GROMACS .gro file of C-alpha atoms in nm:
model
  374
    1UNK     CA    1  -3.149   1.770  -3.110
    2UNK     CA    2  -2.878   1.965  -2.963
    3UNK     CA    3  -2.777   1.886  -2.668
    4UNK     CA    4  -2.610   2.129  -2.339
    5UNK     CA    5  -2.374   2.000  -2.143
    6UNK     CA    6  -2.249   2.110  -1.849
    7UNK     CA    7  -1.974   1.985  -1.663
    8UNK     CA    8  -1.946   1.802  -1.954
    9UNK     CA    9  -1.524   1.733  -1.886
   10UNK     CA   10  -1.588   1.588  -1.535
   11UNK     CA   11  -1.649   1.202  -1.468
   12UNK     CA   12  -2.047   1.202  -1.517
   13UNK     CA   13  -1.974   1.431  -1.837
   14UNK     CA   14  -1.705   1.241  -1.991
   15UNK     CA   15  -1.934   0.926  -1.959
   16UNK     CA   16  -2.256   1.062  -2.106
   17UNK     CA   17  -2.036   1.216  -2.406
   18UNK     CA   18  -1.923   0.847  -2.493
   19UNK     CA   19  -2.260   0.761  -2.452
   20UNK     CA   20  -2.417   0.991  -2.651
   21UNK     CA   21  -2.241   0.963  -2.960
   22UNK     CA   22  -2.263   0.553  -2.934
   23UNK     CA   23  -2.609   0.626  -3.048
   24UNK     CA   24  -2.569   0.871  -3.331
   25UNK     CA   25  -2.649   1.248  -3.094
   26UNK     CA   26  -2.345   1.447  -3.220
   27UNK     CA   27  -2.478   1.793  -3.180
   28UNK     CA   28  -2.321   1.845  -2.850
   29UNK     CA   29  -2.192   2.148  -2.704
   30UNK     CA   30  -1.951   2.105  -2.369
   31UNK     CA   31  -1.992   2.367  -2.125
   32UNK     CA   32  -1.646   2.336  -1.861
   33UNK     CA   33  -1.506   2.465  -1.690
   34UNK     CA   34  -1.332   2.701  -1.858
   35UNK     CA   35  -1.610   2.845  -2.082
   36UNK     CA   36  -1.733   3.202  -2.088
   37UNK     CA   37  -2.034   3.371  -1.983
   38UNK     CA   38  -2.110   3.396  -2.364
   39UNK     CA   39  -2.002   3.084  -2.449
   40UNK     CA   40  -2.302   2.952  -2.215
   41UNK     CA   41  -2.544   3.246  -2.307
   42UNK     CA   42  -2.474   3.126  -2.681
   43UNK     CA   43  -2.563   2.739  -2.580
   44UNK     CA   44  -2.808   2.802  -2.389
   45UNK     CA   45  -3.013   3.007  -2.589
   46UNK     CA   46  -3.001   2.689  -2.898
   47UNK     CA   47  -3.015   2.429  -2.664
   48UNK     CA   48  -3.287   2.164  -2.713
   49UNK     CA   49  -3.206   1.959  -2.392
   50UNK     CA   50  -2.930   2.064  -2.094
   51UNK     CA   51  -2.776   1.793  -1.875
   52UNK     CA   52  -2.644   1.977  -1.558
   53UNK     CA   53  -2.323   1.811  -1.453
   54UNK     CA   54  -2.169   2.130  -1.359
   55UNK     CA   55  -2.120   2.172  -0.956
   56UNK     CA   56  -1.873   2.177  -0.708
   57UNK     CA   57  -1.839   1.933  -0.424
   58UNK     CA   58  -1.455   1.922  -0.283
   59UNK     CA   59  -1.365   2.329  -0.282
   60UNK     CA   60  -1.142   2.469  -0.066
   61UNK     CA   61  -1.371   2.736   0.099
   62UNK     CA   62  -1.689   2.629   0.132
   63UNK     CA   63  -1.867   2.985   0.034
   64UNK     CA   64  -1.785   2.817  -0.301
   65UNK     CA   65  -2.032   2.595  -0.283
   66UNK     CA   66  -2.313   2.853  -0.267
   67UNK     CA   67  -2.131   3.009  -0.631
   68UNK     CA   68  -2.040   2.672  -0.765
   69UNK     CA   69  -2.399   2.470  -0.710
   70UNK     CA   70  -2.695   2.718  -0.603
   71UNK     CA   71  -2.557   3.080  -0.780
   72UNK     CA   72  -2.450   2.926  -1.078
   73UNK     CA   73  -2.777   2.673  -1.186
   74UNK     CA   74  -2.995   3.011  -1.092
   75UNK     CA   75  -2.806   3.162  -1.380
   76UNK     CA   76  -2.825   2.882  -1.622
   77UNK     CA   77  -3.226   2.917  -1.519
   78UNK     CA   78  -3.196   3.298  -1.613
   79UNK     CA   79  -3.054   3.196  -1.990
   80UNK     CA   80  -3.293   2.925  -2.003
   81UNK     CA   81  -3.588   3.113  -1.935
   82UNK     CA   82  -3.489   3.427  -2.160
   83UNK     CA   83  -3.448   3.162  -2.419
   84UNK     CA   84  -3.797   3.175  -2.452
   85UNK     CA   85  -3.863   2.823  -2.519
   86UNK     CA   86  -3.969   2.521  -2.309
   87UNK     CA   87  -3.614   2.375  -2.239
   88UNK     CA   88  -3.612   2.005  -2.073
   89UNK     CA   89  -3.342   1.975  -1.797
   90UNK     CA   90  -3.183   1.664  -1.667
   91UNK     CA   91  -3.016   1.788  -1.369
   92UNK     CA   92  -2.709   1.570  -1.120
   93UNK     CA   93  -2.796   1.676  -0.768
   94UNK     CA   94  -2.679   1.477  -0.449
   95UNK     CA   95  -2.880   1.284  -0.171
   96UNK     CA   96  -2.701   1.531   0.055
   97UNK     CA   97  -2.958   1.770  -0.102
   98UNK     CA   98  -3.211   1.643   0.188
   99UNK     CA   99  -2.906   1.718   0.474
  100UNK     CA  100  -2.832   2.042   0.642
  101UNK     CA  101  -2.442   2.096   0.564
  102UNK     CA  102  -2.305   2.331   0.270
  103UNK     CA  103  -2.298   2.122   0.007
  104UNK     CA  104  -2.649   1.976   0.101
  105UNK     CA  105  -2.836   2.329   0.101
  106UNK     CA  106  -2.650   2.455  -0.214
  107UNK     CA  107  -2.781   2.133  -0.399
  108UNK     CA  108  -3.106   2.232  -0.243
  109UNK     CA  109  -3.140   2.548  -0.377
  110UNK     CA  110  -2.977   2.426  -0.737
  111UNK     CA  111  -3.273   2.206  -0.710
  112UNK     CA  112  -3.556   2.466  -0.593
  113UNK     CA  113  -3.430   2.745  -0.912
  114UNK     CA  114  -3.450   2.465  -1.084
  115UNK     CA  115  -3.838   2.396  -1.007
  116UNK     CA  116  -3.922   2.768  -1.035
  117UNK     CA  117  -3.759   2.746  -1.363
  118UNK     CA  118  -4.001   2.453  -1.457
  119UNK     CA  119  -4.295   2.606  -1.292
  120UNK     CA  120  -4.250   2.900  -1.464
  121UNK     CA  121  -4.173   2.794  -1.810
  122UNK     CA  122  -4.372   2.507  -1.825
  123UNK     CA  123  -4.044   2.264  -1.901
  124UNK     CA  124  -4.005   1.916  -1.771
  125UNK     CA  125  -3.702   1.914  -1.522
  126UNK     CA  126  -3.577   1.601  -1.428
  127UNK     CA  127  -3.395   1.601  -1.087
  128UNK     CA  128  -3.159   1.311  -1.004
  129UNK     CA  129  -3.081   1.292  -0.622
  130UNK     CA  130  -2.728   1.043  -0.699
  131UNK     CA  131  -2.508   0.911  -0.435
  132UNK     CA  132  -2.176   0.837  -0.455
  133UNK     CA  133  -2.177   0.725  -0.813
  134UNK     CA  134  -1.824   0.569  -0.906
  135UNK     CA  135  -1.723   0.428  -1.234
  136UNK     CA  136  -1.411   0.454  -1.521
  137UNK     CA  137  -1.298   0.779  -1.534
  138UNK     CA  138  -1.351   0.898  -1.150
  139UNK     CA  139  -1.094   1.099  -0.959
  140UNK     CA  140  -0.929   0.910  -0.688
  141UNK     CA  141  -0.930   1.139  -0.388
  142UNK     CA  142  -1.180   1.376  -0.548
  143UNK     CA  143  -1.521   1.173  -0.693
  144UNK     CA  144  -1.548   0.852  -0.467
  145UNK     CA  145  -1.376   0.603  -0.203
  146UNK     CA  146  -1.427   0.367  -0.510
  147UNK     CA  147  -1.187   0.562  -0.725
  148UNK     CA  148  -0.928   0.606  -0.442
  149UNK     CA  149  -0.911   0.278  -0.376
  150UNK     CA  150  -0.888   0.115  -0.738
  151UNK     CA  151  -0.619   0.392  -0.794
  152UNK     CA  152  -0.388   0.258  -0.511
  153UNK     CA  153  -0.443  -0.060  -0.529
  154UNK     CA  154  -0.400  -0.112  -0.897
  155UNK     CA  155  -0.086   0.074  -0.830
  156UNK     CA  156   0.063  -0.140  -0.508
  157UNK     CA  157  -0.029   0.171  -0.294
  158UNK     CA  158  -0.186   0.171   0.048
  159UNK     CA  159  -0.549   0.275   0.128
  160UNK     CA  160  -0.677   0.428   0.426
  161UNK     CA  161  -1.030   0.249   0.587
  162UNK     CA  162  -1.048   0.428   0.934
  163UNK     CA  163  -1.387   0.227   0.994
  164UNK     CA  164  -1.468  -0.051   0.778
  165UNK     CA  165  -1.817  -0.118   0.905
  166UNK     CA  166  -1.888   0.248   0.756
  167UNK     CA  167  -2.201   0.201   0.541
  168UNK     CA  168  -2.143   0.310   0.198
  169UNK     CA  169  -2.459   0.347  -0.086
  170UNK     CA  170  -2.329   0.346  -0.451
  171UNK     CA  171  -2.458   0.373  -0.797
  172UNK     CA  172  -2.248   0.296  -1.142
  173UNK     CA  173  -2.158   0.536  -1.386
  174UNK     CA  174  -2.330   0.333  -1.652
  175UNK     CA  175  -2.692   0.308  -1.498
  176UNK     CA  176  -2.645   0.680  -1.406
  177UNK     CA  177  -2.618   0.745  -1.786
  178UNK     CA  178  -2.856   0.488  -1.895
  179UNK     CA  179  -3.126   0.657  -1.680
  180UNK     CA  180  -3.012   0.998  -1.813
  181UNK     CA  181  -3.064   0.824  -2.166
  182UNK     CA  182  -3.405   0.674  -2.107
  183UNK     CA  183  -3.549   1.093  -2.040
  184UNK     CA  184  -3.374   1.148  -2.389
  185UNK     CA  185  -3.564   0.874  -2.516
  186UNK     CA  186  -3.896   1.045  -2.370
  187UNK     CA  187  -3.832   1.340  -2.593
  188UNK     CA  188  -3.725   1.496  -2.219
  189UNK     CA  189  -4.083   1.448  -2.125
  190UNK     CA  190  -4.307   1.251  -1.877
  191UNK     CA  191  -4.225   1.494  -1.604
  192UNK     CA  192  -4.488   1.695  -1.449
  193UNK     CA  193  -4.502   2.047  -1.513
  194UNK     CA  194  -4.317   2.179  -1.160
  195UNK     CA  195  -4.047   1.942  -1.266
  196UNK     CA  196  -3.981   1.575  -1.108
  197UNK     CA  197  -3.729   1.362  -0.907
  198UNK     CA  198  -3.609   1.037  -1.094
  199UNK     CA  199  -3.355   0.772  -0.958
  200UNK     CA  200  -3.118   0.619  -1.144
  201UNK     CA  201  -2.991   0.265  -1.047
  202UNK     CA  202  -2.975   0.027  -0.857
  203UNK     CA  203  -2.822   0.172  -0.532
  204UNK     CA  204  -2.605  -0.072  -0.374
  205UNK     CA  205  -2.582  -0.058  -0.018
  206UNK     CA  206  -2.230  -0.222   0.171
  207UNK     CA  207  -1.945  -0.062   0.347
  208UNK     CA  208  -1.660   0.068   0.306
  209UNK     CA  209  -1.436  -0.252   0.426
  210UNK     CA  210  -1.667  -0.492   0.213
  211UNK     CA  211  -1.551  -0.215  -0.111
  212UNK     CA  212  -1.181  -0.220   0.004
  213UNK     CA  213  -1.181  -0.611   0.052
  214UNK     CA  214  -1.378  -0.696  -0.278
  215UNK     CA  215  -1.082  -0.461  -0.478
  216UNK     CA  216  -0.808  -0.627  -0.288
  217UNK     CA  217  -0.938  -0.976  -0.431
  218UNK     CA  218  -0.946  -0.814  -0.781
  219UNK     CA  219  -0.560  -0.753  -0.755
  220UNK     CA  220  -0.461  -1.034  -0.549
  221UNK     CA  221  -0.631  -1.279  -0.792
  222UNK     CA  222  -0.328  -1.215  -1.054
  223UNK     CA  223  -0.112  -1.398  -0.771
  224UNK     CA  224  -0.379  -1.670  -0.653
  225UNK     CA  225  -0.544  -1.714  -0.983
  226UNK     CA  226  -0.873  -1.773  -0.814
  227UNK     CA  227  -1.115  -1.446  -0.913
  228UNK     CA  228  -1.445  -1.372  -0.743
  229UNK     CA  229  -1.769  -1.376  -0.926
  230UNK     CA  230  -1.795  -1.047  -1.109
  231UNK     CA  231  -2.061  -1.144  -1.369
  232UNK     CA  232  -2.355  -0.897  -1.216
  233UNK     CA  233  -2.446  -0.654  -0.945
  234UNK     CA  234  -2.189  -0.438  -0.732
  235UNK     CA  235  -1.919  -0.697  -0.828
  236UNK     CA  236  -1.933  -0.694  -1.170
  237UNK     CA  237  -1.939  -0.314  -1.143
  238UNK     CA  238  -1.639  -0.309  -0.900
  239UNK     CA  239  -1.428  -0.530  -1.085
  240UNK     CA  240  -1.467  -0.315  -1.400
  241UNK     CA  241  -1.370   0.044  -1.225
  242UNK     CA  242  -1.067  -0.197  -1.082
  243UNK     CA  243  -0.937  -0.281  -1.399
  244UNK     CA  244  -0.995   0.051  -1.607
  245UNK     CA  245  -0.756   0.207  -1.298
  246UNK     CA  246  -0.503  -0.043  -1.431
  247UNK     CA  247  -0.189   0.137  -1.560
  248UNK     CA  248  -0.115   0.023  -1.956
  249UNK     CA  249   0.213  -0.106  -1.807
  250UNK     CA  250   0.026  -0.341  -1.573
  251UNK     CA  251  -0.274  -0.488  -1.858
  252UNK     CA  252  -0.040  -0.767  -1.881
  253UNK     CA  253   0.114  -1.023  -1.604
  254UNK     CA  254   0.242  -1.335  -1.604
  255UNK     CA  255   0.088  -1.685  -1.469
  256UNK     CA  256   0.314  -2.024  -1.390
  257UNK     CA  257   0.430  -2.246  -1.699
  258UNK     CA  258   0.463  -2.615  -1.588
  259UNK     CA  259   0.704  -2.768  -1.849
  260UNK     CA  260   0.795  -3.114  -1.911
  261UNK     CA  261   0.879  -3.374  -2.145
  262UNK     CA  262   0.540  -3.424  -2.269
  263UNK     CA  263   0.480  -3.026  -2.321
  264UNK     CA  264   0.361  -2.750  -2.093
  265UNK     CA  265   0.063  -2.690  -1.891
  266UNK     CA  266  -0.035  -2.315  -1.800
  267UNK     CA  267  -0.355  -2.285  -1.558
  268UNK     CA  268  -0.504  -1.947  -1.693
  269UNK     CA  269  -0.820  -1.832  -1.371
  270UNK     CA  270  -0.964  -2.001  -1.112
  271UNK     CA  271  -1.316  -1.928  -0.969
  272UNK     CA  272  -1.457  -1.980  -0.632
  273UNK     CA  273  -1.795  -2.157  -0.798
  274UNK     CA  274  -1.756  -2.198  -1.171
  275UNK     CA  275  -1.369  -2.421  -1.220
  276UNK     CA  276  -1.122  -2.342  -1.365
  277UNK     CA  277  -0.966  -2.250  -1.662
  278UNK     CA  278  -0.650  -2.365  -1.853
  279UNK     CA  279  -0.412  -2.510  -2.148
  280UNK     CA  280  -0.181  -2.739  -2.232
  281UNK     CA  281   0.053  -2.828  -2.517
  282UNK     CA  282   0.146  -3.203  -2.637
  283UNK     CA  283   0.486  -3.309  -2.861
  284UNK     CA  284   0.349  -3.531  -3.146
  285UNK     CA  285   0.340  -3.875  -3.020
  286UNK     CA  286   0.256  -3.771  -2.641
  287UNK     CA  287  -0.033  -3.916  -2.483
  288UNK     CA  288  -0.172  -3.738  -2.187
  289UNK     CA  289  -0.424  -3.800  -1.890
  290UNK     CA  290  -0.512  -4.190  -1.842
  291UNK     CA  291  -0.737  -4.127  -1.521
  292UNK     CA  292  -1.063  -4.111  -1.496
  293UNK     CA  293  -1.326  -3.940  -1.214
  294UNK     CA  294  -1.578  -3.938  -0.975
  295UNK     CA  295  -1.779  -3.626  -1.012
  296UNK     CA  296  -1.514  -3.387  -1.179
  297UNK     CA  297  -1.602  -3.290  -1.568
  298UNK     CA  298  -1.389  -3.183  -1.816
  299UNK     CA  299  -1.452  -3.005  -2.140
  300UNK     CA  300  -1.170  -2.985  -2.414
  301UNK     CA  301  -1.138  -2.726  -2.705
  302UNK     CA  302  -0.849  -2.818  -2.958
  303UNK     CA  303  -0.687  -2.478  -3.083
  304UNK     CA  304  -0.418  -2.616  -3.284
  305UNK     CA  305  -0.311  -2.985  -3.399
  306UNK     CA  306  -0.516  -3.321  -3.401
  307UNK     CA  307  -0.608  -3.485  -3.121
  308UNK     CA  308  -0.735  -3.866  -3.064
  309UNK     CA  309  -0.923  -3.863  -2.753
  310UNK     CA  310  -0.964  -4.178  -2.595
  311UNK     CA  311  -1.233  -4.310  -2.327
  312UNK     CA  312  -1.297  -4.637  -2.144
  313UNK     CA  313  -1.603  -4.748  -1.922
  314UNK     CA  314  -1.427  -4.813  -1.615
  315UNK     CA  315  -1.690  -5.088  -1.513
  316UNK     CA  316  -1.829  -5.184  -1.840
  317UNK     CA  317  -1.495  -5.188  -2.050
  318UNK     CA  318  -1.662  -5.049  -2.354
  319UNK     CA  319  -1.457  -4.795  -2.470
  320UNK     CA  320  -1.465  -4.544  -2.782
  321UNK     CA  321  -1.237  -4.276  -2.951
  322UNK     CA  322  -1.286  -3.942  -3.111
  323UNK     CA  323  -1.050  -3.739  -3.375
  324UNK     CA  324  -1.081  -3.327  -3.326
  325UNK     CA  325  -0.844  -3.127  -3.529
  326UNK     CA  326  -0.826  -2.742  -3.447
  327UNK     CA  327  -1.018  -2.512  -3.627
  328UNK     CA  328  -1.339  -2.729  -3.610
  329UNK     CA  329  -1.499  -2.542  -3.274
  330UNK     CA  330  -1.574  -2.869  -3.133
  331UNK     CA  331  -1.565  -2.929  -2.787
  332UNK     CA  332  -1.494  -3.303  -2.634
  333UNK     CA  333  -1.657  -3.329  -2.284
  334UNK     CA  334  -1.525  -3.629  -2.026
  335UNK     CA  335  -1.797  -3.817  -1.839
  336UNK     CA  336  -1.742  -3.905  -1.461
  337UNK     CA  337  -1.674  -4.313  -1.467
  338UNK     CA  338  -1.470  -4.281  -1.798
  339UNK     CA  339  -1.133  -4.312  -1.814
  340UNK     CA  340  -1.004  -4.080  -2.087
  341UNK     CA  341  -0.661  -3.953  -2.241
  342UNK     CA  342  -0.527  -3.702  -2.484
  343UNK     CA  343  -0.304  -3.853  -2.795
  344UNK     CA  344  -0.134  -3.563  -3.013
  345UNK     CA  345  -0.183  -3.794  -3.357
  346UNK     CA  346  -0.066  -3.575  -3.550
  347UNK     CA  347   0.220  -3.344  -3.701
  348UNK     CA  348   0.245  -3.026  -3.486
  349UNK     CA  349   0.232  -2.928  -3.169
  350UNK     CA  350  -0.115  -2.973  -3.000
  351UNK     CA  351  -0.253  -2.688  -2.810
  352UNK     CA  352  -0.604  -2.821  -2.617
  353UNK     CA  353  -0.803  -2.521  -2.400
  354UNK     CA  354  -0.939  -2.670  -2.085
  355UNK     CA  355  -1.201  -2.580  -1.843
  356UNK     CA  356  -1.273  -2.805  -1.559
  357UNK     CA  357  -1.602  -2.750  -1.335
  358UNK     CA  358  -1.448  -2.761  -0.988
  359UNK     CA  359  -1.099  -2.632  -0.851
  360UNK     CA  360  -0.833  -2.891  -0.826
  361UNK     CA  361  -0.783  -3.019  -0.432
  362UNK     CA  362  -0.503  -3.245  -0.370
  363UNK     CA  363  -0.656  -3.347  -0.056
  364UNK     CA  364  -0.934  -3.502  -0.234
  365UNK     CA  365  -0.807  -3.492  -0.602
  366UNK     CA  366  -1.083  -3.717  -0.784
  367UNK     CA  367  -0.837  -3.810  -1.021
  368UNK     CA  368  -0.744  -4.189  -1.019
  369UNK     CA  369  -0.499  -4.298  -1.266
  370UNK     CA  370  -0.632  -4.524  -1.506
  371UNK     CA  371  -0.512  -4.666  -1.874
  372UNK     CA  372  -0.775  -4.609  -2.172
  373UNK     CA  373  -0.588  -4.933  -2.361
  374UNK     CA  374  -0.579  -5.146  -2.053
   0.00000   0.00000   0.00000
């Protein structure tokens, strides 16, 4: 299949390209900005499928959004239609298409040359109405608030939020090309013949101060260790835009090393509702721990060295040991009610990964000292 693309060098475009050959579609011809008339006429007319991209949405006169949206998908219609062939067409229009300013009625009549073209030719057209999609790769001051804000802030720059309670509906680059990918897996059909509007998503629906507030917590969660739950949804989506905005200078920082005698302890990321995460080191001899807890639970995953780890029954007495040596992937959980410490038996240093299940308080600690050999 070979594949059209236009605006194939702007944010959407670069995306989809990525995409695209992921899953093995190399025939791909980029239509940017700086092609020719022929270069299109000569894409056009061996195109299989076209993905629209092309438009123009921050010009400096706004009689170039009639030329830059509406005049120029009439002419791709033109070249599609002298083609002679029934062409699908996944086309990038705007919700603004259904608002009366300039860039809403060009989109508009992009959209309605784009029907005729279907009507006429009998070729599924697949119209995506997408609002402010944001993503890796956006412009900041040009594609979305989004981008402008991960920009600056991943840069120590101020932002600009005039009304914070603004509400603000956004869709992710990479379920904009997913549903762009599921017409390619139709063949470009499953679209009536006088074309079709599809929606790509989901939408996510907050404002602009809940945006600028969940980016700020990206960045300031290098200094607090304590990160936000970005697993799924707009968060998840967020927190990845945040971090591809990072400069290669900044992909690495620096978290506090508590040193002692014993070794060093180095807490890695906190989370507001899944504990935390850290190391520690131990000389060869060095015992650490001897407490035991309440509710708080513990698991241990030896990376280097061996490691004895004892545990006593704080009521019972009974007490019992195990031996993990890194390398072996096992992980050695503590039990609330069990006193339990960490002997480096062996040669080396000992380096033990740690994640506990609940943030450490030292108002209400739930760590009572206690010895595991009485």
């Amino acid at each position: 299949m070979q594949i059209v693309i236009t605006g194939a060098d702007g944010f959407v475009g670069r995306n989809l390209r990525l995409r695209l050959a992921e899953i093995g579609h190399h025939a791909v011809t980029s239509i940017v900005r700086g092609s020719t008339a022929a270069e299109l006429a000569t894409a056009i007319a061996g195109a299989d499928l076209v993905v629209h991209l092309a438009g123009v949405n921050r010009p400096q006169d706004p009689a170039e959004f009639a030329a830059g949206n509406a005049g120029f998908t009439t002419a791709l219609c033109r070249l599609l239609e002298a083609s002679g062939r029934q062409v699908p067409v996944i086309f990038s229009s705007s919700t603004q298409a259904a608002l009366d300013n300039p860039y809403g009625r060009s989109k508009l009549a992009a959209e309605e040359a784009l029907l005729s073209y279907a009507t006429a030719t009998a070729s599924p057209v697949h119209i995506f109405r997408l609002t402010n999609v944001f993503g890796k790769w956006s412009r900041p001051n040009y594609n979305s608030a989004v981008a402008t804000f991960c920009h600056n802030i991943a840069r120590g720059l101020p932002i600009a939020v005039s009304d914070p309670a603004a509400p603000l509906r956004l869709v992710y680059v990479d379920d904009v090309i997913d549903a762009f990918l599921g017409v390619l897996a139709q063949g470009g059909e499953g679209t009536a013949t006088g074309g079709g509007f599809c929606e790509a998503g989901p939408v996510y629906a907050t404002t602009v101060g809940e945006v600028a507030d969940s980016i700020r917590a990206f960045a300031g969660a290098r200094e607090t260790l304590l990160i936000p739950p970005v697993g799924t949804g707009l968060a998840r989506a967020l927190h990845a835009t945040y971090v591809s905005f990072l400069p290669p200078a900044s992909f690495a920082y620096q978290v506090p090393r508590h040193i002692d005698p014993r070794g060093e302890f180095v807490e890695m990321l906190r989370t507001s509702d899944s504990g935390q995460f850290s190391y520690f080191t131990a000389h060869p001899g060095i015992t650490r721990g001897g407490h035991y807890h309440h509710s708080k639970t513990e698991k241990f995953l030896v990376i280097r060295g061996t490691a004895r780890f004892g545990f006593r029954h704080v009521e019972s007495g009974e007490v019992c040991d195990l031996t993990v040596r890194g390398g072996e992937g096992s992980v050695v959980e503590t039990a609330p009610g069990w006193a339990h410490d960490v002997t480096n038996v062996g040669d080396d240093e000992l380096l033990v990964m740690l994640w506990a299940n609940e943030l450490f308080d030292r108002n209400r600690p739930d760590t009572i000292a206690m010895k595991v050999d009485g």
